[in-house]
C-alpha atoms as a printed R data frame, in Angstrom:
    type eleno elety resid chain resno       x       y       z
1   ATOM     1    CA   MET     A     1 120.626  50.358 142.051
2   ATOM     2    CA   ARG     A     2 122.344  51.769 145.161
3   ATOM     3    CA   VAL     A     3 119.035  52.494 146.913
4   ATOM     4    CA   THR     A     4 117.798  49.019 145.990
5   ATOM     5    CA   LEU     A     5 120.916  47.468 147.520
6   ATOM     6    CA   LEU     A     6 120.423  49.488 150.708
7   ATOM     7    CA   ARG     A     7 116.806  48.387 150.997
8   ATOM     8    CA   ALA     A     8 117.723  44.777 150.350
9   ATOM     9    CA   TYR     A     9 120.441  44.948 153.004
10  ATOM    10    CA   LEU     A    10 118.036  46.414 155.564
11  ATOM    11    CA   CYS     A    11 115.287  43.913 154.758
12  ATOM    12    CA   VAL     A    12 117.591  40.906 155.014
13  ATOM    13    CA   GLY     A    13 119.177  42.268 158.185
14  ATOM    14    CA   LEU     A    14 115.838  42.890 159.901
15  ATOM    15    CA   ILE     A    15 114.541  39.466 158.882
16  ATOM    16    CA   LEU     A    16 117.629  37.759 160.309
17  ATOM    17    CA   ILE     A    17 117.304  39.748 163.544
18  ATOM    18    CA   GLY     A    18 113.677  38.624 163.820
19  ATOM    19    CA   VAL     A    19 114.576  35.003 163.115
20  ATOM    20    CA   TYR     A    20 117.525  34.945 165.540
21  ATOM    21    CA   PRO     A    21 115.600  34.527 168.822
22  ATOM    22    CA   LEU     A    22 113.051  32.202 167.200
23  ATOM    23    CA   VAL     A    23 115.732  29.620 166.359
24  ATOM    24    CA   GLY     A    24 117.357  29.863 169.772
25  ATOM    25    CA   GLY     A    25 120.213  32.104 168.682
26  ATOM    26    CA   SER     A    26 121.969  31.049 165.494
27  ATOM    27    CA   GLU     A    27 125.736  31.530 165.565
28  ATOM    28    CA   ARG     A    28 125.821  31.781 161.777
29  ATOM    29    CA   ILE     A    29 123.319  34.660 161.779
30  ATOM    30    CA   TYR     A    30 125.335  36.485 164.410
31  ATOM    31    CA   GLU     A    31 128.643  36.040 162.624
32  ATOM    32    CA   SER     A    32 127.276  36.907 159.186
33  ATOM    33    CA   LEU     A    33 125.673  40.196 160.290
34  ATOM    34    CA   GLY     A    34 128.903  41.481 161.822
35  ATOM    35    CA   LEU     A    35 131.060  40.728 158.800
36  ATOM    36    CA   ALA     A    36 128.314  41.900 156.416
37  ATOM    37    CA   ALA     A    37 128.322  45.308 158.128
38  ATOM    38    CA   ALA     A    38 132.055  45.677 157.467
39  ATOM    39    CA   ALA     A    39 131.622  44.637 153.835
40  ATOM    40    CA   ALA     A    40 128.686  47.038 153.364
41  ATOM    41    CA   ILE     A    41 130.695  49.994 154.688
42  ATOM    42    CA   VAL     A    42 133.646  49.181 152.427
43  ATOM    43    CA   TYR     A    43 131.329  48.917 149.414
44  ATOM    44    CA   GLY     A    44 129.590  52.192 150.291
45  ATOM    45    CA   THR     A    45 132.920  53.965 150.743
46  ATOM    46    CA   LEU     A    46 134.247  52.791 147.382
47  ATOM    47    CA   THR     A    47 130.952  53.648 145.674
48  ATOM    48    CA   HIS     A    48 130.124  57.057 147.176
49  ATOM    49    CA   ARG     A    49 133.743  58.238 147.673
50  ATOM    50    CA   PRO     A    50 133.195  60.463 150.741
51  ATOM    51    CA   PRO     A    51 135.812  63.081 151.728
52  ATOM    52    CA   ALA     A    52 136.373  61.209 155.011
53  ATOM    53    CA   ARG     A    53 137.215  57.969 153.214
54  ATOM    54    CA   ALA     A    54 139.817  56.964 155.803
55  ATOM    55    CA   GLY     A    55 137.273  57.458 158.585
56  ATOM    56    CA   TRP     A    56 134.702  55.221 156.919
57  ATOM    57    CA   LEU     A    57 137.284  52.525 156.220
58  ATOM    58    CA   THR     A    58 138.274  52.713 159.893
59  ATOM    59    CA   LEU     A    59 134.609  52.224 160.729
60  ATOM    60    CA   ALA     A    60 134.589  49.135 158.510
61  ATOM    61    CA   ALA     A    61 137.660  47.882 160.385
62  ATOM    62    CA   SER     A    62 135.815  48.368 163.683
63  ATOM    63    CA   GLN     A    63 132.907  46.249 162.492
64  ATOM    64    CA   ALA     A    64 135.334  43.627 161.197
65  ATOM    65    CA   ALA     A    65 137.079  43.524 164.592
66  ATOM    66    CA   LEU     A    66 133.746  43.077 166.359
67  ATOM    67    CA   GLY     A    67 132.791  40.388 163.833
68  ATOM    68    CA   VAL     A    68 136.061  38.503 164.379
69  ATOM    69    CA   GLY     A    69 135.370  38.728 168.100
70  ATOM    70    CA   ASP     A    70 132.056  36.973 167.469
71  ATOM    71    CA   LEU     A    71 133.825  34.234 165.489
72  ATOM    72    CA   VAL     A    72 136.266  33.670 168.344
73  ATOM    73    CA   TYR     A    73 133.537  33.755 170.985
74  ATOM    74    CA   PHE     A    74 131.325  31.185 169.277
75  ATOM    75    CA   ASN     A    75 133.961  28.845 167.845
76  ATOM    76    CA   ALA     A    76 137.060  28.880 170.054
77  ATOM    77    CA   TYR     A    77 135.634  27.887 173.433
78  ATOM    78    CA   GLY     A    78 132.766  25.502 172.799
79  ATOM    79    CA   ASP     A    79 129.567  25.908 174.767
80  ATOM    80    CA   SER     A    80 131.144  27.631 177.793
81  ATOM    81    CA   PRO     A    81 133.294  30.599 176.744
82  ATOM    82    CA   PRO     A    82 135.148  32.181 179.666
83  ATOM    83    CA   TYR     A    83 135.001  35.804 180.700
84  ATOM    84    CA   PRO     A    84 137.182  37.511 179.800
85  ATOM    85    CA   SER     A    85 138.450  35.778 176.677
86  ATOM    86    CA   LEU     A    86 140.327  36.549 173.476
87  ATOM    87    CA   ALA     A    87 137.001  37.664 172.013
88  ATOM    88    CA   ASP     A    88 136.907  40.574 174.462
89  ATOM    89    CA   ALA     A    89 140.227  41.823 173.067
90  ATOM    90    CA   PHE     A    90 138.629  42.059 169.618
91  ATOM    91    CA   TYR     A    91 135.499  43.669 171.072
92  ATOM    92    CA   LEU     A    92 137.483  46.319 172.930
93  ATOM    93    CA   GLY     A    93 139.629  46.955 169.859
94  ATOM    94    CA   GLY     A    94 136.490  47.335 167.765
95  ATOM    95    CA   ILE     A    95 135.112  49.921 170.188
96  ATOM    96    CA   VAL     A    96 138.354  51.916 169.988
97  ATOM    97    CA   LEU     A    97 138.289  51.852 166.176
98  ATOM    98    CA   PHE     A    98 134.611  52.868 166.222
99  ATOM    99    CA   GLY     A    99 135.426  55.982 168.243
100 ATOM   100    CA   VAL     A   100 138.443  56.839 166.095
101 ATOM   101    CA   ALA     A   101 136.295  56.481 162.975
102 ATOM   102    CA   LEU     A   102 133.678  58.914 164.288
103 ATOM   103    CA   ILE     A   103 136.356  61.467 165.150
104 ATOM   104    CA   MET     A   104 137.892  61.143 161.682
105 ATOM   105    CA   ILE     A   105 134.539  61.417 159.895
106 ATOM   106    CA   VAL     A   106 133.439  64.528 161.798
107 ATOM   107    CA   GLY     A   107 136.940  66.006 161.642
108 ATOM   108    CA   ARG     A   108 136.614  66.307 157.872
109 ATOM   109    CA   SER     A   109 133.644  68.672 158.190
110 ATOM   110    CA   GLU     A   110 133.953  72.448 158.034
111 ATOM   111    CA   TYR     A   111 133.749  72.749 161.807
112 ATOM   112    CA   GLY     A   112 135.735  69.625 162.625
113 ATOM   113    CA   ARG     A   113 138.516  71.711 164.204
114 ATOM   114    CA   ASP     A   114 136.223  73.288 166.807
115 ATOM   115    CA   LEU     A   115 138.203  72.202 169.871
116 ATOM   116    CA   LEU     A   116 135.656  73.550 172.360
117 ATOM   117    CA   SER     A   117 133.048  71.112 171.105
118 ATOM   118    CA   TYR     A   118 135.436  68.274 171.954
119 ATOM   119    CA   VAL     A   119 135.585  69.563 175.528
120 ATOM   120    CA   ASP     A   120 131.782  69.747 175.672
121 ATOM   121    CA   ALA     A   121 131.459  66.206 174.354
122 ATOM   122    CA   VAL     A   122 133.978  64.791 176.839
123 ATOM   123    CA   VAL     A   123 132.320  66.489 179.833
124 ATOM   124    CA   ILE     A   124 128.852  65.231 178.931
125 ATOM   125    CA   ALA     A   125 130.047  61.724 178.035
126 ATOM   126    CA   PHE     A   126 132.034  61.582 181.270
127 ATOM   127    CA   ALA     A   127 128.942  62.426 183.333
128 ATOM   128    CA   LEU     A   128 126.804  59.866 181.494
129 ATOM   129    CA   GLY     A   129 129.505  57.238 181.900
130 ATOM   130    CA   LEU     A   130 129.673  57.943 185.618
131 ATOM   131    CA   LEU     A   131 125.911  57.467 185.909
132 ATOM   132    CA   VAL     A   132 126.130  54.132 184.095
133 ATOM   133    CA   TRP     A   133 129.018  53.117 186.330
134 ATOM   134    CA   ALA     A   134 127.082  53.950 189.483
135 ATOM   135    CA   GLY     A   135 123.948  52.161 188.332
136 ATOM   136    CA   PHE     A   136 125.390  48.995 186.799
137 ATOM   137    CA   PHE     A   137 129.099  48.450 187.416
138 ATOM   138    CA   SER     A   138 130.144  49.753 190.829
139 ATOM   139    CA   GLY     A   139 128.642  46.825 192.738
140 ATOM   140    CA   ALA     A   140 129.459  44.126 190.203
141 ATOM   141    CA   ILE     A   141 133.096  44.863 189.389
142 ATOM   142    CA   GLY     A   142 134.327  43.715 192.769
143 ATOM   143    CA   SER     A   143 132.838  40.238 192.308
144 ATOM   144    CA   GLY     A   144 135.160  39.146 189.493
145 ATOM   145    CA   ALA     A   145 138.786  38.072 189.207
146 ATOM   146    CA   ASN     A   146 141.488  40.666 188.662
147 ATOM   147    CA   LEU     A   147 141.594  40.300 184.860
148 ATOM   148    CA   ALA     A   148 137.802  40.264 184.723
149 ATOM   149    CA   ARG     A   149 137.693  43.519 186.671
150 ATOM   150    CA   VAL     A   150 140.210  45.136 184.322
151 ATOM   151    CA   VAL     A   151 138.241  44.109 181.233
152 ATOM   152    CA   SER     A   152 134.960  45.130 182.826
153 ATOM   153    CA   VAL     A   153 136.347  48.562 183.664
154 ATOM   154    CA   SER     A   154 137.689  48.882 180.112
155 ATOM   155    CA   TYR     A   155 134.239  48.526 178.545
156 ATOM   156    CA   PRO     A   156 132.631  51.584 180.196
157 ATOM   157    CA   LEU     A   157 135.812  53.650 179.882
158 ATOM   158    CA   LEU     A   158 136.183  53.017 176.157
159 ATOM   159    CA   GLU     A   159 132.500  53.531 175.552
160 ATOM   160    CA   VAL     A   160 132.670  56.901 177.274
161 ATOM   161    CA   VAL     A   161 135.218  57.790 174.575
162 ATOM   162    CA   LEU     A   162 132.880  56.371 171.919
163 ATOM   163    CA   LEU     A   163 129.969  58.353 173.337
164 ATOM   164    CA   ALA     A   164 132.107  61.504 173.390
165 ATOM   165    CA   ALA     A   165 132.922  61.007 169.708
166 ATOM   166    CA   LEU     A   166 129.208  60.653 168.944
167 ATOM   167    CA   LEU     A   167 128.366  63.782 170.941
168 ATOM   168    CA   ARG     A   168 131.102  65.634 169.057
169 ATOM   169    CA   ALA     A   169 129.205  64.886 165.858
170 ATOM   170    CA   PHE     A   170 125.986  65.957 167.576
171 ATOM   171    CA   PHE     A   171 127.473  69.369 168.388
172 ATOM   172    CA   VAL     A   172 128.443  70.185 164.809
173 ATOM   173    CA   ARG     A   173 126.130  73.006 163.744
174 ATOM   174    CA   GLY     A   174 124.246  71.769 160.719
175 ATOM   175    CA   LYS     A   175 121.665  69.434 159.266
176 ATOM   176    CA   ARG     A   176 121.893  65.768 160.218
177 ATOM   177    CA   THR     A   177 121.651  63.234 157.423
178 ATOM   178    CA   ARG     A   178 120.125  59.761 157.497
179 ATOM   179    CA   SER     A   179 123.578  58.253 157.594
180 ATOM   180    CA   TYR     A   180 124.298  60.212 160.779
181 ATOM   181    CA   TYR     A   181 121.111  59.040 162.492
182 ATOM   182    CA   ALA     A   182 121.742  55.417 161.500
183 ATOM   183    CA   LEU     A   183 125.272  55.519 162.873
184 ATOM   184    CA   ALA     A   184 124.141  57.305 166.050
185 ATOM   185    CA   ALA     A   185 121.527  54.597 166.650
186 ATOM   186    CA   SER     A   186 124.196  51.955 166.035
187 ATOM   187    CA   VAL     A   187 126.451  53.489 168.697
188 ATOM   188    CA   CYS     A   188 123.606  53.717 171.222
189 ATOM   189    CA   LEU     A   189 122.619  50.078 170.696
190 ATOM   190    CA   LEU     A   190 126.240  48.973 171.059
191 ATOM   191    CA   ILE     A   191 126.699  50.862 174.326
192 ATOM   192    CA   LEU     A   192 123.425  49.605 175.811
193 ATOM   193    CA   SER     A   193 124.125  46.019 174.781
194 ATOM   194    CA   ASP     A   194 127.648  46.067 176.209
195 ATOM   195    CA   THR     A   195 126.267  47.440 179.463
196 ATOM   196    CA   TRP     A   196 123.819  44.556 179.693
197 ATOM   197    CA   TYR     A   197 126.616  42.086 178.837
198 ATOM   198    CA   VAL     A   198 129.383  42.925 181.293
199 ATOM   199    CA   VAL     A   199 127.425  42.622 184.540
200 ATOM   200    CA   PRO     A   200 125.751  39.273 183.680
201 ATOM   201    CA   ALA     A   201 129.087  37.993 182.350
202 ATOM   202    CA   LEU     A   202 130.775  38.826 185.643
203 ATOM   203    CA   THR     A   203 128.112  37.006 187.623
204 ATOM   204    CA   GLY     A   204 127.894  34.072 185.193
205 ATOM   205    CA   HIS     A   205 124.306  34.794 184.129
206 ATOM   206    CA   TYR     A   206 124.896  35.813 180.514
207 ATOM   207    CA   VAL     A   207 123.571  33.275 177.983
208 ATOM   208    CA   ALA     A   208 124.435  33.620 174.297
209 ATOM   209    CA   GLY     A   209 121.466  33.416 171.961
210 ATOM   210    CA   SER     A   210 119.048  35.311 174.211
211 ATOM   211    CA   TRP     A   211 117.145  38.482 173.382
212 ATOM   212    CA   HIS     A   212 120.035  40.516 174.821
213 ATOM   213    CA   ASP     A   213 121.939  39.842 171.586
214 ATOM   214    CA   LEU     A   214 119.398  41.740 169.475
215 ATOM   215    CA   GLY     A   215 120.988  45.070 170.394
216 ATOM   216    CA   TRP     A   216 124.359  44.022 168.987
217 ATOM   217    CA   LEU     A   217 122.746  42.639 165.840
218 ATOM   218    CA   GLY     A   218 120.799  45.870 165.351
219 ATOM   219    CA   SER     A   219 124.005  47.851 165.825
220 ATOM   220    CA   TYR     A   220 125.664  45.868 163.032
221 ATOM   221    CA   VAL     A   221 122.783  46.369 160.606
222 ATOM   222    CA   LEU     A   222 122.514  50.108 161.286
223 ATOM   223    CA   ALA     A   223 126.267  50.653 160.893
224 ATOM   224    CA   GLY     A   224 126.192  48.884 157.538
225 ATOM   225    CA   ALA     A   225 123.149  50.896 156.448
226 ATOM   226    CA   ALA     A   226 124.922  54.142 157.393
227 ATOM   227    CA   GLY     A   227 127.801  53.186 155.125
228 ATOM   228    CA   LEU     A   228 125.544  52.239 152.217
229 ATOM   229    CA   HIS     A   229 123.321  55.326 152.310
230 ATOM   230    CA   PRO     A   230 124.294  58.055 149.793
231 ATOM   231    CA   SER     A   231 124.233  60.720 152.530
232 ATOM   232    CA   MET     A   232 127.401  59.223 154.002
233 ATOM   233    CA   ARG     A   233 129.310  61.495 151.622
234 ATOM   234    CA   ILE     A   234 128.362  64.518 153.744
235 ATOM   235    CA   PHE     A   235 127.246  62.975 157.081
236 ATOM   236    CA   VAL     A   236 126.496  66.410 158.608
237 ATOM   237    CA   VAL     A   237 125.800  69.509 156.503
238 ATOM   238    CA   PRO     A   238 127.500  72.272 158.557
239 ATOM   239    CA   ARG     A   239 126.283  75.834 158.888
240 ATOM   240    CA   ALA     A   240 127.534  78.871 160.743
241 ATOM   241    CA   GLY     A   241 125.876  79.863 163.981
242 ATOM   242    CA   VAL     A   242 126.275  80.743 167.632
243 ATOM   243    CA   LEU     A   243 126.681  78.399 170.575
244 ATOM   244    CA   HIS     A   244 123.418  76.479 170.831
245 ATOM   245    CA   ILE     A   245 121.562  76.670 174.135
246 ATOM   246    CA   ARG     A   246 121.296  72.869 174.278
247 ATOM   247    CA   ARG     A   247 125.050  72.635 174.726
248 ATOM   248    CA   VAL     A   248 124.944  75.031 177.674
249 ATOM   249    CA   ILE     A   249 122.070  73.095 179.264
250 ATOM   250    CA   LEU     A   250 123.804  69.740 178.763
251 ATOM   251    CA   LEU     A   251 127.019  71.078 180.286
252 ATOM   252    CA   GLY     A   252 125.137  72.283 183.345
253 ATOM   253    CA   LEU     A   253 123.340  68.959 183.721
254 ATOM   254    CA   SER     A   254 126.655  67.134 183.397
255 ATOM   255    CA   VAL     A   255 128.051  68.854 186.480
256 ATOM   256    CA   VAL     A   256 124.874  68.019 188.406
257 ATOM   257    CA   GLY     A   257 125.149  64.452 187.088
258 ATOM   258    CA   ILE     A   258 128.075  63.713 189.420
259 ATOM   259    CA   ALA     A   259 125.885  64.318 192.459
260 ATOM   260    CA   VAL     A   260 123.118  62.232 190.884
261 ATOM   261    CA   ALA     A   261 125.610  59.410 190.251
262 ATOM   262    CA   ALA     A   262 126.588  59.440 193.932
263 ATOM   263    CA   MET     A   263 122.922  59.154 194.944
264 ATOM   264    CA   VAL     A   264 122.367  56.326 192.449
265 ATOM   265    CA   GLU     A   265 125.370  54.413 193.796
266 ATOM   266    CA   GLN     A   266 124.120  54.881 197.348
267 ATOM   267    CA   ALA     A   267 120.701  53.546 196.370
268 ATOM   268    CA   VAL     A   268 122.018  50.571 194.368
269 ATOM   269    CA   VAL     A   269 125.115  49.501 196.312
270 ATOM   270    CA   GLY     A   270 124.401  50.964 199.738
271 ATOM   271    CA   GLU     A   271 127.576  53.049 199.892
272 ATOM   272    CA   VAL     A   272 129.394  55.688 197.865
273 ATOM   273    CA   ASP     A   273 132.950  55.249 196.619
274 ATOM   274    CA   ILE     A   274 134.319  58.568 197.826
275 ATOM   275    CA   PHE     A   275 137.582  58.308 195.901
276 ATOM   276    CA   VAL     A   276 135.835  57.626 192.582
277 ATOM   277    CA   MET     A   277 133.342  60.447 193.045
278 ATOM   278    CA   ALA     A   278 135.977  62.906 194.259
279 ATOM   279    CA   GLY     A   279 138.192  62.061 191.304
280 ATOM   280    CA   ALA     A   280 135.251  62.414 188.941
281 ATOM   281    CA   ALA     A   281 134.379  65.816 190.378
282 ATOM   282    CA   ALA     A   282 137.986  66.960 189.996
283 ATOM   283    CA   VAL     A   283 138.179  65.803 186.374
284 ATOM   284    CA   ALA     A   284 134.831  67.389 185.503
285 ATOM   285    CA   GLY     A   285 135.911  70.612 187.184
286 ATOM   286    CA   LEU     A   286 139.100  70.743 185.113
287 ATOM   287    CA   PHE     A   287 137.155  70.249 181.896
288 ATOM   288    CA   VAL     A   288 134.653  72.959 182.828
289 ATOM   289    CA   VAL     A   289 137.519  75.346 183.603
290 ATOM   290    CA   ALA     A   290 139.037  74.502 180.218
291 ATOM   291    CA   ARG     A   291 135.671  75.239 178.598
292 ATOM   292    CA   VAL     A   292 135.390  78.633 180.319
293 ATOM   293    CA   VAL     A   293 138.974  79.516 179.371
294 ATOM   294    CA   GLY     A   294 138.185  78.562 175.788
295 ATOM   295    CA   LEU     A   295 135.132  80.823 175.745
296 ATOM   296    CA   ILE     A   296 137.189  83.692 177.140
297 ATOM   297    CA   ARG     A   297 139.783  83.179 174.403
298 ATOM   298    CA   VAL     A   298 137.075  83.208 171.733
299 ATOM   299    CA   LEU     A   299 135.601  86.408 173.185
300 ATOM   300    CA   GLU     A   300 139.036  88.038 173.319
301 ATOM   301    CA   ARG     A   301 139.720  87.167 169.676
302 ATOM   302    CA   ALA     A   302 136.323  88.493 168.616
303 ATOM   303    CA   THR     A   303 136.882  91.734 170.548
304 ATOM   304    CA   ALA     A   304 140.355  92.160 169.070
305 ATOM   305    CA   ALA     A   305 139.004  91.577 165.560
306 ATOM   306    CA   ALA     A   306 136.255  94.172 166.111
307 ATOM   307    CA   LEU     A   307 138.742  96.752 167.406
308 ATOM   308    CA   GLU     A   308 141.085  96.111 164.487
309 ATOM   309    CA   SER     A   309 138.214  96.513 162.031
310 ATOM   310    CA   GLU     A   310 137.196  99.793 163.669
311 ATOM   311    CA   ARG     A   311 140.801 101.044 163.591
312 ATOM   312    CA   ARG     A   312 141.116 100.323 159.872
313 ATOM   313    CA   PHE     A   313 137.794 101.999 159.131
314 ATOM   314    CA   ARG     A   314 138.840 105.138 161.008
315 ATOM   315    CA   MET     A   315 142.185 105.193 159.205
316 ATOM   316    CA   VAL     A   316 140.519 104.944 155.786
317 ATOM   317    CA   PHE     A   317 137.977 107.621 156.701
318 ATOM   318    CA   GLU     A   318 140.584 110.035 158.093
319 ATOM   319    CA   ARG     A   319 142.782 109.708 154.997
320 ATOM   320    CA   ALA     A   320 139.915 110.179 152.568
321 ATOM   321    CA   PRO     A   321 139.894 113.417 150.438
322 ATOM   322    CA   ILE     A   322 138.014 116.342 151.926
323 ATOM   323    CA   GLY     A   323 135.676 116.463 148.950
324 ATOM   324    CA   ILE     A   324 134.570 112.900 149.487
325 ATOM   325    CA   SER     A   325 134.041 113.589 153.158
326 ATOM   326    CA   MET     A   326 131.971 116.718 152.424
327 ATOM   327    CA   GLY     A   327 129.967 114.944 149.746
328 ATOM   328    CA   ARG     A   328 128.937 112.242 152.147
329 ATOM   329    CA   GLN     A   329 127.555 114.706 154.710
């Protein structure tokens, strides 16, 4: 029954996404998919009863906030909604709740208290966000009004946090479930779609009902599917292990990414914002220092534990009866 419901939800969602551009962008399809995602996550949470129930309900709230934003966008302003509008407040709130939900869901896992992985995730997300900023936003932000610039800056900043929360889940050592992959794809589609929305909205070229909306619709359907799938009870199956080499490589690339972002901005805009890049380099440097300090602390604790274990072994051996010692020779 549960699998049948999941398949029916996916089939209906994919059909509506396919129909959406063919009918010129139906507002009812858009609004229904957003609210249906919230309802699907609530139903899945009540049915499967995952340990991170609060996290999944927060995820449902994020989809509901995004869905209410759609209702406001399509119904409160007629055919020419302004940018920014009240809908953007709901969209930004939904992004915040999305990130909080991911942190809560992963935090319930066995390795959810691994603070170093949070540092890794923030560094990598920060570098990716800077690249997106240099390629898409740095030249467009200055063309809008003051409030429009504030809102437009808020989108990439909040989505860096959302991306960091997703990367935090990626760094948990363990087997990924289908629910994880569905939710990860939902986050990626949301970030890409928002990126393609802000710049056209600033320049007045965004048109509701175009193919650009398919990314948001796909994000809704995948988030709902993640909540309905039975694997949402576990999300990531953790296992013990050492620091994976991919994390080290990604951290190294993140530091290089600041220089790449400067080159991208030079190529796209024609000049480099020195203050932004210098600030970014300083922030990234602080996070890398924090990461190195964390590794040193871990190594010190491991060394202290090994020395304590050796001390106890020697004490037991030295206090053992002579006969036992001779018999073991």
